[in-house]
Coordinates of C-alpha atoms in Angstrom, one line a residue:
Chain A
M7 CA -38.7 -26.1 63.3
N8 CA -36.6 -23.2 62.2
K9 CA -33.3 -23.0 60.7
I10 CA -31.0 -20.3 62.2
L11 CA -28.1 -19.0 60.0
F12 CA -24.9 -17.5 61.3
F13 CA -22.4 -15.2 59.3
A14 CA -19.2 -13.6 59.9
H15 CA -17.8 -13.5 63.5
L16 CA -21.0 -15.2 64.7
R17 CA -20.4 -18.1 62.5
D18 CA -16.9 -18.2 63.9
E19 CA -18.0 -18.1 67.3
V20 CA -20.9 -20.7 66.9
G21 CA -18.7 -23.0 64.9
E22 CA -21.7 -23.9 62.5
E23 CA -23.1 -22.2 59.6
S24 CA -26.6 -23.1 60.7
V25 CA -28.5 -24.9 63.6
T26 CA -32.1 -25.9 63.8
I27 CA -34.4 -25.2 66.8
D28 CA -38.1 -24.8 67.3
A29 CA -38.6 -21.2 67.6
S30 CA -42.3 -20.8 66.5
G31 CA -44.5 -18.5 68.7
K32 CA -41.5 -16.7 69.9
T33 CA -40.6 -13.1 69.0
V34 CA -37.3 -12.2 67.3
A35 CA -35.9 -10.7 70.6
E36 CA -36.8 -13.8 72.5
V37 CA -34.9 -16.1 70.0
K38 CA -31.9 -13.6 70.1
A39 CA -31.7 -13.9 73.9
L40 CA -32.1 -17.8 73.7
V41 CA -29.3 -18.2 71.1
A42 CA -27.0 -15.6 72.7
E43 CA -27.2 -17.5 75.9
Q44 CA -26.7 -21.0 74.4
Y45 CA -23.8 -20.1 72.3
K46 CA -22.2 -17.3 74.6
L47 CA -22.5 -14.7 71.8
Q48 CA -21.7 -11.2 73.3
K49 CA -22.3 -9.2 70.2
L50 CA -25.6 -10.6 69.0
D51 CA -27.2 -7.5 70.4
S52 CA -25.6 -5.6 67.4
A53 CA -26.8 -7.9 65.0
M54 CA -29.9 -7.2 62.9
T55 CA -32.3 -10.4 62.3
A56 CA -33.7 -11.4 58.9
I57 CA -36.6 -13.7 58.6
N58 CA -36.9 -15.4 55.3
E59 CA -34.4 -12.9 53.7
E60 CA -36.1 -9.8 54.9
F61 CA -35.0 -7.7 57.9
A62 CA -37.5 -8.1 60.8
P63 CA -38.2 -6.0 63.9
N64 CA -37.5 -7.3 67.4
D65 CA -41.2 -7.9 68.2
E66 CA -41.9 -10.0 65.0
V67 CA -43.3 -13.5 66.1
I68 CA -41.7 -16.5 64.3
K69 CA -43.8 -18.9 62.3
D70 CA -42.9 -22.7 62.0
G71 CA -40.7 -22.9 58.9
D72 CA -39.3 -19.3 59.0
V73 CA -35.6 -19.2 58.2
I74 CA -33.9 -16.8 60.7
A75 CA -30.7 -15.3 60.1
F76 CA -28.6 -13.0 62.3
I77 CA -26.8 -10.2 60.3
P78 CA -24.0 -8.6 62.1
P79 CA -23.1 -4.9 60.9
V80 CA -22.4 -5.5 57.2
S81 CA -19.0 -4.5 55.4
G82 CA -19.4 -5.1 51.8
G83 CA -18.4 -2.7 49.1
Chain B
M1 CA -29.5 -10.7 36.0
M2 CA -28.6 -7.0 36.8
Y3 CA -27.7 -8.0 40.5
E4 CA -25.2 -10.6 41.3
I5 CA -23.0 -12.3 43.8
A6 CA -19.9 -13.6 42.1
K7 CA -17.3 -16.2 43.2
D8 CA -15.0 -15.5 40.2
P9 CA -13.2 -12.2 39.2
I10 CA -15.8 -9.5 38.0
D11 CA -15.6 -8.7 34.3
I12 CA -16.1 -4.8 34.5
Q13 CA -17.1 -4.3 31.0
S14 CA -20.0 -6.9 31.3
V15 CA -21.4 -5.1 34.0
I16 CA -21.2 -1.9 32.2
D17 CA -22.8 -3.5 29.0
K18 CA -26.0 -4.3 31.1
V19 CA -26.9 -0.6 31.6
V20 CA -26.2 0.7 28.1
Q21 CA -29.5 2.4 26.8
R22 CA -30.2 4.8 23.9
E23 CA -31.7 7.2 26.3
A24 CA -28.5 7.4 28.5
G25 CA -25.6 10.0 28.0
A26 CA -23.7 9.0 31.1
I27 CA -22.7 5.8 32.8
N28 CA -20.9 6.1 36.0
T29 CA -19.1 3.0 37.1
F30 CA -17.8 2.5 40.8
I31 CA -15.0 0.0 41.4
G32 CA -14.2 -1.0 44.9
T33 CA -10.8 -2.5 45.0
V34 CA -8.6 -4.0 47.8
R35 CA -6.6 -1.4 49.1
E36 CA -3.1 -2.3 50.8
L37 CA -3.1 0.2 53.7
T38 CA -6.0 1.1 55.9
K39 CA -5.2 3.4 58.8
G40 CA -1.4 2.6 58.5
K41 CA -2.2 -1.1 58.7
K42 CA -1.0 -3.4 55.9
T43 CA -3.7 -5.8 54.7
L44 CA -2.2 -9.1 53.1
Y45 CA -5.9 -10.2 51.7
L46 CA -9.6 -10.1 52.3
I47 CA -12.2 -12.7 52.5
Y48 CA -15.7 -11.7 51.6
E49 CA -18.7 -13.6 52.7
A50 CA -22.4 -13.1 51.8
Y51 CA -25.7 -14.1 52.6
E52 CA -26.4 -14.8 49.0
P53 CA -30.0 -15.0 48.3
M54 CA -30.7 -12.0 50.6
A55 CA -27.7 -10.0 49.3
V56 CA -29.0 -10.2 45.8
K57 CA -32.5 -9.1 47.0
K58 CA -31.1 -6.1 48.7
L59 CA -29.0 -5.1 45.8
E60 CA -32.2 -5.2 43.7
Q61 CA -34.1 -3.1 46.4
I62 CA -31.2 -0.5 45.9
G63 CA -31.5 -0.7 42.2
N64 CA -35.2 0.1 42.7
E65 CA -34.7 3.0 45.3
I66 CA -32.5 4.4 42.5
K67 CA -35.0 4.1 39.6
E68 CA -37.7 5.7 42.0
R69 CA -35.4 8.7 42.8
W70 CA -33.5 9.3 39.4
E71 CA -35.7 9.0 36.4
G72 CA -34.5 6.9 33.5
A73 CA -31.6 5.2 35.6
E74 CA -30.6 1.7 34.8
V75 CA -28.5 -0.1 37.4
A76 CA -26.5 -3.1 37.7
I77 CA -24.4 -4.4 40.6
T78 CA -22.0 -7.2 41.0
H79 CA -20.4 -7.9 44.3
R80 CA -17.5 -10.7 44.7
V81 CA -17.1 -13.1 47.4
G82 CA -14.1 -15.3 48.5
K83 CA -10.6 -14.4 48.9
L84 CA -9.3 -11.3 47.5
D85 CA -5.8 -9.9 47.2
I86 CA -4.7 -6.3 46.9
T87 CA -6.1 -4.4 43.8
D88 CA -8.6 -7.1 43.2
V89 CA -12.2 -5.8 42.4
A90 CA -14.6 -6.4 45.1
V91 CA -17.6 -4.6 43.7
V92 CA -18.8 -3.1 40.4
I93 CA -21.7 -0.7 40.3
A94 CA -22.7 0.9 37.0
V95 CA -25.6 3.5 36.7
S96 CA -26.8 5.0 33.4
T97 CA -29.0 8.1 33.2
P98 CA -29.8 10.6 30.5
H99 CA -27.8 13.4 32.2
R100 CA -24.3 13.1 33.8
A101 CA -25.1 14.7 37.2
D102 CA -27.6 11.9 38.0
S103 CA -25.2 9.1 37.1
Y104 CA -22.6 10.3 39.7
E105 CA -25.4 11.0 42.5
A106 CA -27.1 7.7 41.9
N107 CA -24.0 5.7 41.9
R108 CA -22.9 7.2 45.1
Y109 CA -26.1 6.4 46.7
A110 CA -25.7 2.9 45.6
I111 CA -22.5 2.3 47.3
E112 CA -23.6 3.9 50.6
R113 CA -26.7 1.7 50.7
I114 CA -24.7 -1.4 49.9
K115 CA -22.6 -0.5 53.1
E116 CA -25.8 -0.1 55.1
I117 CA -28.1 -3.0 54.1
V118 CA -26.5 -5.7 52.1
P119 CA -25.6 -8.8 54.0
I120 CA -21.9 -8.9 52.9
W121 CA -18.9 -9.1 55.3
K122 CA -15.2 -8.8 54.9
K123 CA -12.6 -10.4 57.0
E124 CA -9.2 -8.6 56.8
H125 CA -6.0 -10.5 57.2
W126 CA -3.0 -8.8 58.3
E127 CA 0.6 -10.1 59.1
D128 CA -0.3 -10.1 62.8
G129 CA -3.8 -11.3 62.9
Q130 CA -7.3 -11.2 61.2
E131 CA -10.8 -9.6 62.0
W132 CA -14.2 -9.4 60.7
I133 CA -14.8 -5.8 60.0
G134 CA -18.3 -4.2 60.4
N135 CA -19.5 -1.1 62.0
Q136 CA -16.9 -0.8 64.7
L137 CA -18.0 2.6 65.2
E138 CA -21.6 1.3 66.3
T139 CA -23.3 3.7 63.7
V140 CA -26.9 3.7 62.8
A141 CA -28.2 1.4 60.3
Y142 CA -31.1 1.8 58.0
P143 CA -32.7 -1.6 57.3
S144 CA -35.9 -0.4 55.6
G145 CA -35.7 3.3 55.4
K146 CA -33.4 5.5 53.2
P147 CA -30.4 7.4 54.4
E148 CA -30.7 11.2 54.7
E149 CA -28.6 13.6 52.4
G150 CA -26.1 14.1 55.3
D151 CA -25.3 10.3 55.7
L152 CA -24.1 10.2 52.2
N153 CA -21.2 12.4 52.8
E154 CA -19.5 10.5 55.8
Chain C
M7 CA -0.1 7.8 27.9
M8 CA -2.7 8.7 30.6
Y9 CA -4.4 11.3 28.2
E10 CA -5.6 10.3 24.6
I11 CA -7.5 11.4 22.0
A12 CA -8.7 8.3 19.9
K13 CA -9.8 7.8 16.6
D14 CA -11.1 4.2 17.2
P15 CA -13.5 2.8 19.8
I16 CA -12.2 3.2 23.2
D17 CA -11.5 0.0 25.2
I18 CA -13.0 1.1 28.8
Q19 CA -11.0 -1.7 30.6
S20 CA -7.7 -0.4 29.3
V21 CA -8.4 3.1 30.7
I22 CA -9.3 1.7 34.1
D23 CA -6.2 -0.3 34.0
K24 CA -4.0 2.7 34.0
V25 CA -5.1 4.0 37.3
V26 CA -5.1 0.7 39.3
Q27 CA -2.9 1.2 42.3
R28 CA -2.2 -0.6 45.6
E29 CA -3.1 2.4 47.5
A30 CA -6.6 2.9 45.8
G31 CA -9.7 1.6 47.3
A32 CA -12.0 3.1 44.7
I33 CA -11.8 3.5 41.0
N34 CA -14.6 6.0 39.7
T35 CA -15.2 5.8 36.0
F36 CA -17.4 8.1 34.0
I37 CA -18.4 7.1 30.4
G38 CA -20.0 9.6 28.2
T39 CA -22.2 8.0 25.6
V40 CA -24.2 9.4 22.6
R41 CA -27.7 9.9 23.6
E42 CA -30.5 9.6 21.1
L43 CA -32.9 12.4 22.4
T44 CA -31.8 15.9 23.6
K45 CA -34.6 18.2 24.5
G46 CA -37.0 16.1 22.3
K47 CA -34.7 16.2 19.2
K48 CA -33.6 13.0 17.8
T49 CA -29.9 12.6 17.1
L50 CA -28.9 10.4 14.2
Y51 CA -25.2 10.6 14.9
L52 CA -22.4 12.9 16.2
I53 CA -19.0 14.1 14.6
Y54 CA -16.4 14.9 17.4
E55 CA -13.4 17.2 16.3
A56 CA -10.5 18.2 18.4
Y57 CA -7.5 20.3 18.2
E58 CA -5.5 17.2 19.2
P59 CA -2.2 18.4 20.7
M60 CA -3.6 21.1 22.8
A61 CA -6.6 18.9 23.8
V62 CA -4.1 16.2 25.1
K63 CA -2.2 19.0 27.0
K64 CA -5.4 20.3 28.5
L65 CA -6.5 16.8 29.6
E66 CA -3.2 16.6 31.3
Q67 CA -3.6 19.9 33.1
I68 CA -7.0 18.5 34.3
G69 CA -5.2 15.5 35.6
N70 CA -2.7 17.7 37.5
E71 CA -5.3 19.9 38.9
I72 CA -7.1 16.7 40.3
K73 CA -3.8 15.4 41.7
E74 CA -3.2 18.7 43.3
R75 CA -6.7 18.7 45.1
W76 CA -7.2 15.1 45.9
E77 CA -4.1 13.4 47.4
G78 CA -3.2 10.1 46.1
A79 CA -5.3 10.5 42.9
E80 CA -4.4 8.9 39.6
V81 CA -6.2 10.0 36.5
A82 CA -6.5 8.7 33.0
I83 CA -8.7 10.2 30.2
T84 CA -9.5 9.2 26.6
H85 CA -11.7 11.1 24.4
R86 CA -12.8 9.9 20.9
V87 CA -13.0 11.9 17.9
G88 CA -14.7 11.0 14.3
K89 CA -18.3 9.8 13.8
L90 CA -20.2 8.3 16.8
D91 CA -23.4 6.5 16.6
I92 CA -26.1 6.2 19.3
T93 CA -24.8 4.7 22.7
D94 CA -21.0 5.0 21.3
V95 CA -18.5 5.9 23.9
A96 CA -17.3 9.5 23.5
V97 CA -15.2 9.8 26.7
V98 CA -13.8 7.5 29.4
I99 CA -12.5 9.2 32.7
A100 CA -11.1 6.9 35.3
V101 CA -10.1 8.3 38.8
S102 CA -8.6 6.1 41.6
T103 CA -8.2 7.4 45.1
P104 CA -7.6 5.8 48.4
H105 CA -11.2 6.6 49.7
R106 CA -14.6 6.5 47.7
A107 CA -15.8 9.9 48.1
D108 CA -12.9 11.5 46.5
S109 CA -13.1 9.3 43.5
Y110 CA -16.6 10.5 42.7
E111 CA -15.8 14.1 43.4
A112 CA -12.4 14.1 41.5
N113 CA -14.2 12.5 38.5
R114 CA -17.0 14.9 38.4
Y115 CA -14.4 17.7 38.5
A116 CA -12.7 16.2 35.4
I117 CA -15.9 16.0 33.3
E118 CA -16.9 19.6 34.2
R119 CA -13.4 21.0 33.2
I120 CA -13.4 19.0 30.0
K121 CA -16.6 20.9 29.1
E122 CA -14.8 24.2 29.9
I123 CA -11.2 24.0 28.6
V124 CA -10.5 21.1 26.3
P125 CA -10.7 22.0 22.6
I126 CA -13.1 19.5 21.4
W127 CA -16.2 20.0 19.5
K128 CA -19.2 18.0 18.6
K129 CA -21.5 18.5 15.5
E130 CA -25.0 16.9 16.0
H131 CA -26.8 15.4 13.0
W132 CA -30.7 15.4 13.2
E133 CA -33.0 14.3 10.4
D134 CA -33.6 17.9 9.5
G135 CA -30.1 19.5 9.8
Q136 CA -26.9 19.7 11.6
E137 CA -25.2 22.1 13.9
W138 CA -21.9 22.6 15.7
I139 CA -22.7 22.5 19.5
G140 CA -20.9 24.9 21.9
N141 CA -22.0 27.2 24.6
Q142 CA -25.2 28.1 23.0
L143 CA -26.2 29.7 26.4
E144 CA -23.0 32.2 26.3
T145 CA -21.9 31.0 29.6
V146 CA -18.6 31.9 31.2
A147 CA -15.4 30.0 30.4
Y148 CA -12.6 29.4 32.7
P149 CA -9.4 29.1 30.3
S150 CA -6.9 29.0 33.1
G151 CA -8.7 29.3 36.4
K152 CA -10.7 26.8 38.1
P153 CA -14.4 26.7 38.4
E154 CA -16.1 27.5 41.7
E155 CA -17.9 24.9 43.5
G156 CA -21.4 26.1 42.3
D157 CA -20.4 25.7 38.7
L158 CA -20.1 21.9 39.2
N159 CA -23.7 21.6 39.9
E160 CA -25.2 22.8 36.7
Chain D
M6 CA 4.8 34.2 9.2
N7 CA 2.0 32.6 11.3
K8 CA -0.3 29.7 10.9
I9 CA -3.8 30.4 11.9
L10 CA -6.1 27.2 12.6
F11 CA -9.8 27.1 12.5
F12 CA -12.1 24.5 14.1
A13 CA -15.7 23.5 14.3
H14 CA -18.1 26.2 12.8
L15 CA -15.2 28.5 12.1
R16 CA -13.5 25.8 9.9
D17 CA -16.8 25.4 7.9
E18 CA -17.3 29.2 7.4
V19 CA -13.6 29.8 6.4
G20 CA -13.7 26.7 4.1
E21 CA -9.8 25.9 5.2
E22 CA -8.3 24.1 8.2
S23 CA -5.6 26.7 8.3
V24 CA -4.3 29.9 6.6
T25 CA -1.0 31.5 6.8
I26 CA -0.5 35.4 7.5
D27 CA 2.0 37.6 8.9
A28 CA 0.7 38.6 12.3
S29 CA 4.0 39.2 14.2
G30 CA 3.9 42.3 16.2
K31 CA 0.0 42.5 16.2
T32 CA -2.0 41.7 19.5
V33 CA -4.5 38.8 19.5
A34 CA -7.5 41.3 19.5
E35 CA -6.0 43.0 16.3
V36 CA -5.4 39.7 14.5
K37 CA -9.0 38.5 15.6
A38 CA -10.6 41.8 14.0
L39 CA -8.5 41.2 10.9
V40 CA -9.4 37.7 10.3
A41 CA -13.2 38.3 11.3
E42 CA -13.4 41.0 8.6
Q43 CA -11.4 39.0 5.9
Y44 CA -13.5 35.9 6.3
K45 CA -16.8 37.5 7.4
L46 CA -16.9 35.7 10.8
Q47 CA -19.6 37.0 13.1
K48 CA -19.0 34.7 15.9
L49 CA -15.2 35.1 16.3
D50 CA -15.9 37.3 19.3
S51 CA -17.1 34.2 21.2
A52 CA -14.0 32.3 20.3
M53 CA -11.0 32.0 22.6
T54 CA -7.5 32.3 21.1
A55 CA -4.7 29.9 21.7
I56 CA -1.0 30.7 20.8
N57 CA 1.2 27.5 20.6
E58 CA -1.6 25.4 22.0
E59 CA -2.0 27.6 25.3
F60 CA -4.9 30.0 25.8
A61 CA -3.8 33.7 25.4
P62 CA -5.4 36.8 26.5
N63 CA -6.4 39.4 23.8
D64 CA -3.6 41.8 24.6
E65 CA -0.8 39.2 23.9
V66 CA 1.5 40.2 21.2
I67 CA 2.3 37.7 18.5
K68 CA 5.6 36.7 17.6
D69 CA 7.0 35.4 14.2
G70 CA 6.4 31.6 13.9
D71 CA 3.7 31.5 16.4
V72 CA 0.7 29.1 15.7
I73 CA -2.5 30.9 16.4
A74 CA -5.7 28.8 16.9
F75 CA -9.3 30.1 17.3
I76 CA -11.0 27.9 20.0
P77 CA -14.9 28.3 19.6
P78 CA -16.9 27.4 22.8
V79 CA -15.9 23.7 23.4
S80 CA -18.4 20.7 23.6
G81 CA -16.5 17.7 24.3
G82 CA -17.5 15.2 26.9

């Protein structure tokens, strides 16, 4: 299983800090599409994705246990 | 710990103390504070949120990029999260180097990189609403690469 | 007093506090420290001497030049005199501005101008001797004018 | 009368923080030449001059009571 973390406006829209799904074997792009549809997230496209706290490209394949985080455009500083 | 996410007010001196070195003639410190007016709109307060473990890793990555580019540099960065009022300190970046020009340039590099790759977000609260801020201009991000010279002068 | 010559160790936070303003999103602070090695030579300690009343006036002039060039800037500068050991703080320059780029540029301008027009001198003490330092390269000074862009990048 | 202040290496060479002479009516350049000769100061040429805590050009004429300071190349910061 895979934990998926939401931040900023995504967290507000989903209404959860995290959800757990089975994403193993899927690419980042596939998981993004799935999650966007399920939670009606229109701006997920502009978010980057991190796997296990490191940015990951859209074609990376997720393994069981990987922690996935969607990273909206950052605004720290 | 040279790279921290803090829930309490940041003690600026303690961040500076981390980069003191006998080889340094210069310490440049950048302090980001909460400004009241942005584009004529009055901010009441901000909420900062971070993906903490990843944010710390990315701050460390920035420090390592700096040490690679500017010889002899030491770097410490603390970013605060939670509710911040006007004039509160959101981030402190301290960079020490042997010579002064490098301390300014390396510090400037750090704040620009923070705004590109560190998973921290701010929500602005105004009298008439609130919004998560982030790249409303849809500009390019540099998740793994480094910004070009031109990107530092925006 | 925004511009000071100090005989005792400088409290960095108190210099920063002087430039805090609700309109500022950035405070850049430059801290000049005594470096152990200069061109391979080992410094034991330094003595700084100032023509104090004129030095304070010239620091104020620099602050005014900055406020003219960078809108909304606030400036505070304290320079220490007397005997300083390795890593001791010789000068603290704090500049706050609405936007971050200006805080770096205005602060950089301040340190370059200090090295041109403020009557302060340092005597370096090594194991094998001592010398008053000052413009051994016979470079140009700018007593009343302002440095050109190129002069800031030495 | 006029007070003349020395700093840094000039102070070491002269052996005094200040001396008092009558310089009124003389130009900065004339006073510099006079003082350089009297105290055998070889590097006075590279010093700037301040009158009453403000830099002054070589052709400025000194008035009675003016405080003159020789400012060797500075090295603060």
